[in-house]
mmCIF file of C-alpha atoms in Angstrom:
data_model
loop_
_atom_site.group_PDB
_atom_site.id
_atom_site.type_symbol
_atom_site.label_atom_id
_atom_site.label_comp_id
_atom_site.label_asym_id
_atom_site.label_seq_id
_atom_site.Cartn_x
_atom_site.Cartn_y
_atom_site.Cartn_z
ATOM 1 C CA MET A 6 24.793 -67.778 4.835
ATOM 2 C CA ALA A 7 21.403 -67.995 6.545
ATOM 3 C CA ASP A 8 20.233 -65.318 8.935
ATOM 4 C CA GLU A 9 20.358 -66.509 12.492
ATOM 5 C CA PRO A 10 17.375 -65.745 14.743
ATOM 6 C CA THR A 11 18.007 -63.239 17.504
ATOM 7 C CA ASP A 12 16.183 -62.308 20.640
ATOM 8 C CA ALA A 13 16.245 -58.629 19.681
ATOM 9 C CA PRO A 14 12.853 -56.973 19.365
ATOM 10 C CA ALA A 15 11.488 -56.708 15.854
ATOM 11 C CA GLU A 16 12.002 -53.384 14.153
ATOM 12 C CA ALA A 17 8.907 -51.214 14.349
ATOM 13 C CA ALA A 18 6.915 -50.954 11.150
ATOM 14 C CA PRO A 19 7.160 -47.545 9.493
ATOM 15 C CA ASP A 20 4.275 -45.171 10.060
ATOM 16 C CA GLN A 21 1.352 -46.002 7.846
ATOM 17 C CA ASP A 22 -1.134 -43.664 6.296
ATOM 18 C CA PRO A 23 -4.259 -43.800 8.485
ATOM 19 C CA GLY A 24 -6.553 -46.559 7.342
ATOM 20 C CA SER A 25 -3.983 -48.105 5.031
ATOM 21 C CA GLU A 26 -3.056 -51.729 4.958
ATOM 22 C CA GLY A 27 0.530 -52.211 6.005
ATOM 23 C CA PRO A 28 2.714 -55.183 6.789
ATOM 24 C CA LEU A 29 0.842 -55.701 10.058
ATOM 25 C CA GLY A 30 -2.650 -54.871 8.760
ATOM 26 C CA PRO A 31 -4.693 -51.690 9.197
ATOM 27 C CA GLU A 32 -3.393 -48.998 11.515
ATOM 28 C CA ARG A 33 -4.474 -49.246 15.149
ATOM 29 C CA ALA A 34 -4.097 -46.750 17.977
ATOM 30 C CA TYR A 35 -5.414 -46.765 21.537
ATOM 31 C CA GLY A 36 -6.913 -50.200 20.878
ATOM 32 C CA ALA A 37 -9.036 -49.029 17.931
ATOM 33 C CA LEU A 38 -8.830 -49.057 14.161
ATOM 34 C CA VAL A 39 -7.735 -45.716 12.684
ATOM 35 C CA THR A 40 -8.877 -43.901 9.556
ATOM 36 C CA GLU A 41 -8.659 -40.286 8.482
ATOM 37 C CA SER A 42 -11.434 -37.905 7.553
ATOM 38 C CA ARG A 43 -10.916 -34.308 6.495
ATOM 39 C CA GLY A 44 -7.441 -34.188 7.994
ATOM 40 C CA GLN A 45 -8.538 -35.589 11.348
ATOM 41 C CA ARG A 46 -7.732 -38.979 12.867
ATOM 42 C CA VAL A 47 -10.806 -41.081 13.470
ATOM 43 C CA LEU A 48 -10.740 -43.998 15.905
ATOM 44 C CA HIS A 49 -13.296 -46.759 15.401
ATOM 45 C CA ALA A 50 -13.695 -48.153 18.909
ATOM 46 C CA THR A 51 -16.011 -50.996 19.854
ATOM 47 C CA ARG A 52 -18.631 -50.483 22.551
ATOM 48 C CA ASP A 53 -16.828 -52.929 24.823
ATOM 49 C CA ALA A 54 -13.494 -51.120 24.445
ATOM 50 C CA LEU A 55 -14.853 -47.550 24.508
ATOM 51 C CA VAL A 56 -13.959 -46.735 28.118
ATOM 52 C CA ALA A 57 -10.502 -48.314 27.795
ATOM 53 C CA THR A 58 -9.837 -46.378 24.583
ATOM 54 C CA VAL A 59 -11.010 -43.083 26.075
ATOM 55 C CA THR A 60 -8.983 -43.735 29.253
ATOM 56 C CA GLN A 61 -5.840 -44.234 27.150
ATOM 57 C CA LEU A 62 -6.573 -41.080 25.162
ATOM 58 C CA GLN A 63 -7.065 -39.089 28.347
ATOM 59 C CA GLY A 64 -3.774 -40.419 29.701
ATOM 60 C CA ASP A 65 -2.108 -39.318 26.475
ATOM 61 C CA GLY A 66 -3.251 -35.720 26.877
ATOM 62 C CA PHE A 67 -6.727 -35.680 25.312
ATOM 63 C CA ASN A 68 -8.186 -33.952 28.352
ATOM 64 C CA GLN A 69 -11.156 -32.125 26.852
ATOM 65 C CA LEU A 70 -14.291 -33.810 25.598
ATOM 66 C CA ILE A 71 -15.886 -31.375 23.158
ATOM 67 C CA ASP A 72 -18.846 -33.313 21.815
ATOM 68 C CA VAL A 73 -20.962 -36.432 22.106
ATOM 69 C CA THR A 74 -23.571 -36.918 19.421
ATOM 70 C CA ALA A 75 -25.119 -39.677 17.346
ATOM 71 C CA THR A 76 -26.395 -40.468 13.863
ATOM 72 C CA ASP A 77 -29.224 -42.765 12.820
ATOM 73 C CA TYR A 78 -28.328 -44.500 9.544
ATOM 74 C CA LEU A 79 -31.671 -46.310 9.168
ATOM 75 C CA THR A 80 -32.395 -44.814 5.732
ATOM 76 C CA TYR A 81 -28.764 -44.359 4.645
ATOM 77 C CA GLU A 82 -27.412 -47.885 4.435
ATOM 78 C CA GLY A 83 -24.080 -48.183 2.694
ATOM 79 C CA THR A 84 -23.273 -44.457 2.707
ATOM 80 C CA ARG A 85 -20.433 -44.425 5.213
ATOM 81 C CA ASP A 86 -16.853 -45.512 5.092
ATOM 82 C CA LEU A 87 -15.879 -47.938 7.811
ATOM 83 C CA PRO A 88 -12.616 -49.849 8.049
ATOM 84 C CA GLU A 89 -12.628 -53.572 7.430
ATOM 85 C CA GLY A 90 -13.517 -55.365 10.648
ATOM 86 C CA ILE A 91 -16.085 -52.783 11.768
ATOM 87 C CA ASP A 92 -19.675 -53.795 11.055
ATOM 88 C CA ALA A 93 -22.103 -50.978 10.315
ATOM 89 C CA GLU A 94 -24.960 -50.682 12.786
ATOM 90 C CA ARG A 95 -28.049 -48.502 12.736
ATOM 91 C CA TYR A 96 -26.678 -45.917 15.183
ATOM 92 C CA GLU A 97 -23.254 -44.392 15.375
ATOM 93 C CA LEU A 98 -22.044 -42.562 18.475
ATOM 94 C CA VAL A 99 -19.538 -39.804 17.663
ATOM 95 C CA ILE A 100 -17.213 -38.399 20.337
ATOM 96 C CA GLY A 101 -14.814 -35.488 19.913
ATOM 97 C CA LEU A 102 -11.706 -35.085 22.082
ATOM 98 C CA ILE A 103 -9.008 -32.394 22.103
ATOM 99 C CA SER A 104 -5.445 -32.318 23.393
ATOM 100 C CA HIS A 105 -4.372 -28.712 23.937
ATOM 101 C CA THR A 106 -0.764 -29.663 24.673
ATOM 102 C CA LYS A 107 -0.471 -31.672 21.432
ATOM 103 C CA ARG A 108 -2.644 -29.232 19.479
ATOM 104 C CA ASP A 109 -4.555 -32.226 18.179
ATOM 105 C CA ARG A 110 -8.075 -33.543 18.041
ATOM 106 C CA ILE A 111 -9.473 -37.034 17.650
ATOM 107 C CA ARG A 112 -12.918 -38.235 16.709
ATOM 108 C CA LEU A 113 -14.223 -41.587 17.950
ATOM 109 C CA ARG A 114 -16.934 -43.440 16.067
ATOM 110 C CA VAL A 115 -18.734 -46.276 17.862
ATOM 111 C CA GLN A 116 -21.289 -48.525 16.147
ATOM 112 C CA VAL A 117 -24.427 -49.101 18.253
ATOM 113 C CA PRO A 118 -26.989 -51.756 17.234
ATOM 114 C CA ALA A 119 -30.683 -50.899 17.202
ATOM 115 C CA ASP A 120 -31.666 -53.946 19.254
ATOM 116 C CA ASP A 121 -29.230 -53.085 22.071
ATOM 117 C CA ALA A 122 -28.775 -49.306 21.983
ATOM 118 C CA ARG A 123 -26.493 -49.001 25.012
ATOM 119 C CA VAL A 124 -22.956 -47.699 25.520
ATOM 120 C CA PRO A 125 -20.909 -47.036 28.650
ATOM 121 C CA SER A 126 -21.033 -43.510 30.057
ATOM 122 C CA MET A 127 -17.883 -41.402 30.010
ATOM 123 C CA PHE A 128 -19.053 -39.326 32.988
ATOM 124 C CA ASP A 129 -16.405 -40.726 35.352
ATOM 125 C CA LEU A 130 -13.646 -39.638 32.930
ATOM 126 C CA TYR A 131 -15.231 -36.421 31.644
ATOM 127 C CA PRO A 132 -17.908 -35.037 34.001
ATOM 128 C CA GLY A 133 -18.813 -32.509 31.295
ATOM 129 C CA SER A 134 -20.283 -35.357 29.253
ATOM 130 C CA GLU A 135 -23.316 -35.472 31.550
ATOM 131 C CA ALA A 136 -25.572 -33.129 29.549
ATOM 132 C CA LEU A 137 -24.253 -34.303 26.167
ATOM 133 C CA GLU A 138 -25.069 -37.929 26.954
ATOM 134 C CA ARG A 139 -28.528 -36.929 28.188
ATOM 135 C CA GLU A 140 -29.153 -35.124 24.898
ATOM 136 C CA VAL A 141 -28.171 -38.200 22.848
ATOM 137 C CA TYR A 142 -30.419 -40.323 25.060
ATOM 138 C CA ASP A 143 -33.299 -37.838 24.727
ATOM 139 C CA MET A 144 -33.080 -37.496 20.943
ATOM 140 C CA PHE A 145 -31.955 -41.005 19.862
ATOM 141 C CA GLY A 146 -32.780 -43.320 22.774
ATOM 142 C CA ILE A 147 -29.190 -44.529 23.168
ATOM 143 C CA GLU A 148 -28.718 -45.388 26.842
ATOM 144 C CA PHE A 149 -25.491 -44.575 28.691
ATOM 145 C CA GLU A 150 -24.759 -47.205 31.319
ATOM 146 C CA ASN A 151 -23.757 -45.862 34.755
ATOM 147 C CA HIS A 152 -24.811 -42.311 33.889
ATOM 148 C CA PRO A 153 -25.661 -40.417 37.107
ATOM 149 C CA ASP A 154 -28.946 -38.900 35.835
ATOM 150 C CA LEU A 155 -30.088 -40.329 32.506
ATOM 151 C CA THR A 156 -33.295 -38.344 32.148
ATOM 152 C CA ARG A 157 -34.672 -36.208 29.347
ATOM 153 C CA ILE A 158 -33.012 -32.830 28.908
ATOM 154 C CA LEU A 159 -34.792 -31.290 25.886
ATOM 155 C CA MET A 160 -38.173 -33.002 25.686
ATOM 156 C CA PRO A 161 -40.798 -33.122 28.437
ATOM 157 C CA GLU A 162 -40.410 -36.067 30.829
ATOM 158 C CA ASP A 163 -43.674 -37.619 29.593
ATOM 159 C CA TRP A 164 -42.672 -37.404 25.898
ATOM 160 C CA ILE A 165 -42.994 -40.695 24.053
ATOM 161 C CA GLY A 166 -40.347 -41.557 21.472
ATOM 162 C CA TYR A 167 -37.033 -40.155 20.303
ATOM 163 C CA PRO A 168 -37.384 -37.292 17.790
ATOM 164 C CA LEU A 169 -34.103 -37.738 15.867
ATOM 165 C CA ARG A 170 -34.672 -41.399 15.044
ATOM 166 C CA LYS A 171 -35.372 -41.830 11.339
ATOM 167 C CA ASP A 172 -38.475 -43.923 12.052
ATOM 168 C CA TYR A 173 -40.002 -41.309 14.377
ATOM 169 C CA ALA A 174 -43.315 -40.107 12.978
ATOM 170 C CA ILE A 175 -43.224 -36.558 11.698
ATOM 171 C CA GLY A 176 -46.075 -34.573 13.158
ATOM 172 C CA ARG A 177 -47.159 -31.035 13.669
ATOM 173 C CA ILE A 178 -47.025 -29.603 17.142
ATOM 174 C CA PRO A 179 -48.750 -26.230 17.543
ATOM 175 C CA VAL A 180 -46.464 -23.539 18.914
ATOM 176 C CA GLN A 181 -47.890 -21.475 21.738
ATOM 177 C CA PHE A 182 -46.703 -17.897 22.161
ATOM 178 C CA LYS A 183 -47.018 -15.899 25.350
ATOM 179 C CA ASP A 184 -49.709 -13.212 25.129
ATOM 180 C CA ALA A 185 -50.699 -14.353 21.621
ATOM 181 C CA PRO A 186 -54.182 -13.330 20.509
ATOM 182 C CA ALA A 187 -56.765 -16.090 20.721
ATOM 183 C CA THR A 188 -57.462 -17.886 17.449
ATOM 184 C CA ARG A 189 -60.988 -18.507 16.227
#
């Protein structure tokens, strides 16, 4: 006897290990691919879907943004694990979120190309991201679109370059101390 098709919804696939290939492909959550690193879920969101992913996370109880930082992989090609379907770019934006009610944390990793180092700002969702985004801009040159005050926060306003980029020239800047004796 052949099985007859029904209009009933398909049975949900069993939970997969993060990053594993299952019957429906790699695990996805909040519109992003999921992996695991050191016991923590990691979402690999695209730049275009970043705000939508973060909005969904916030709606699901991830109400505290704890960090926004970046990494320049210019001299470290091939040293990071990314799920299939995510292309490695020079910069990677890393965002940490916490849900106190779920007692859970999530890390988002967003690939940012060198020739278009821009991502949407999360200021409208998490006003506390204002200084963190300015720091990433100041040190790496990654611009946050629609940020209310994207100006330098650590370096002087007239500083040229972005000190944490791997191609930034290493130089020596003399340190000046208050009331230091004059040097000869």
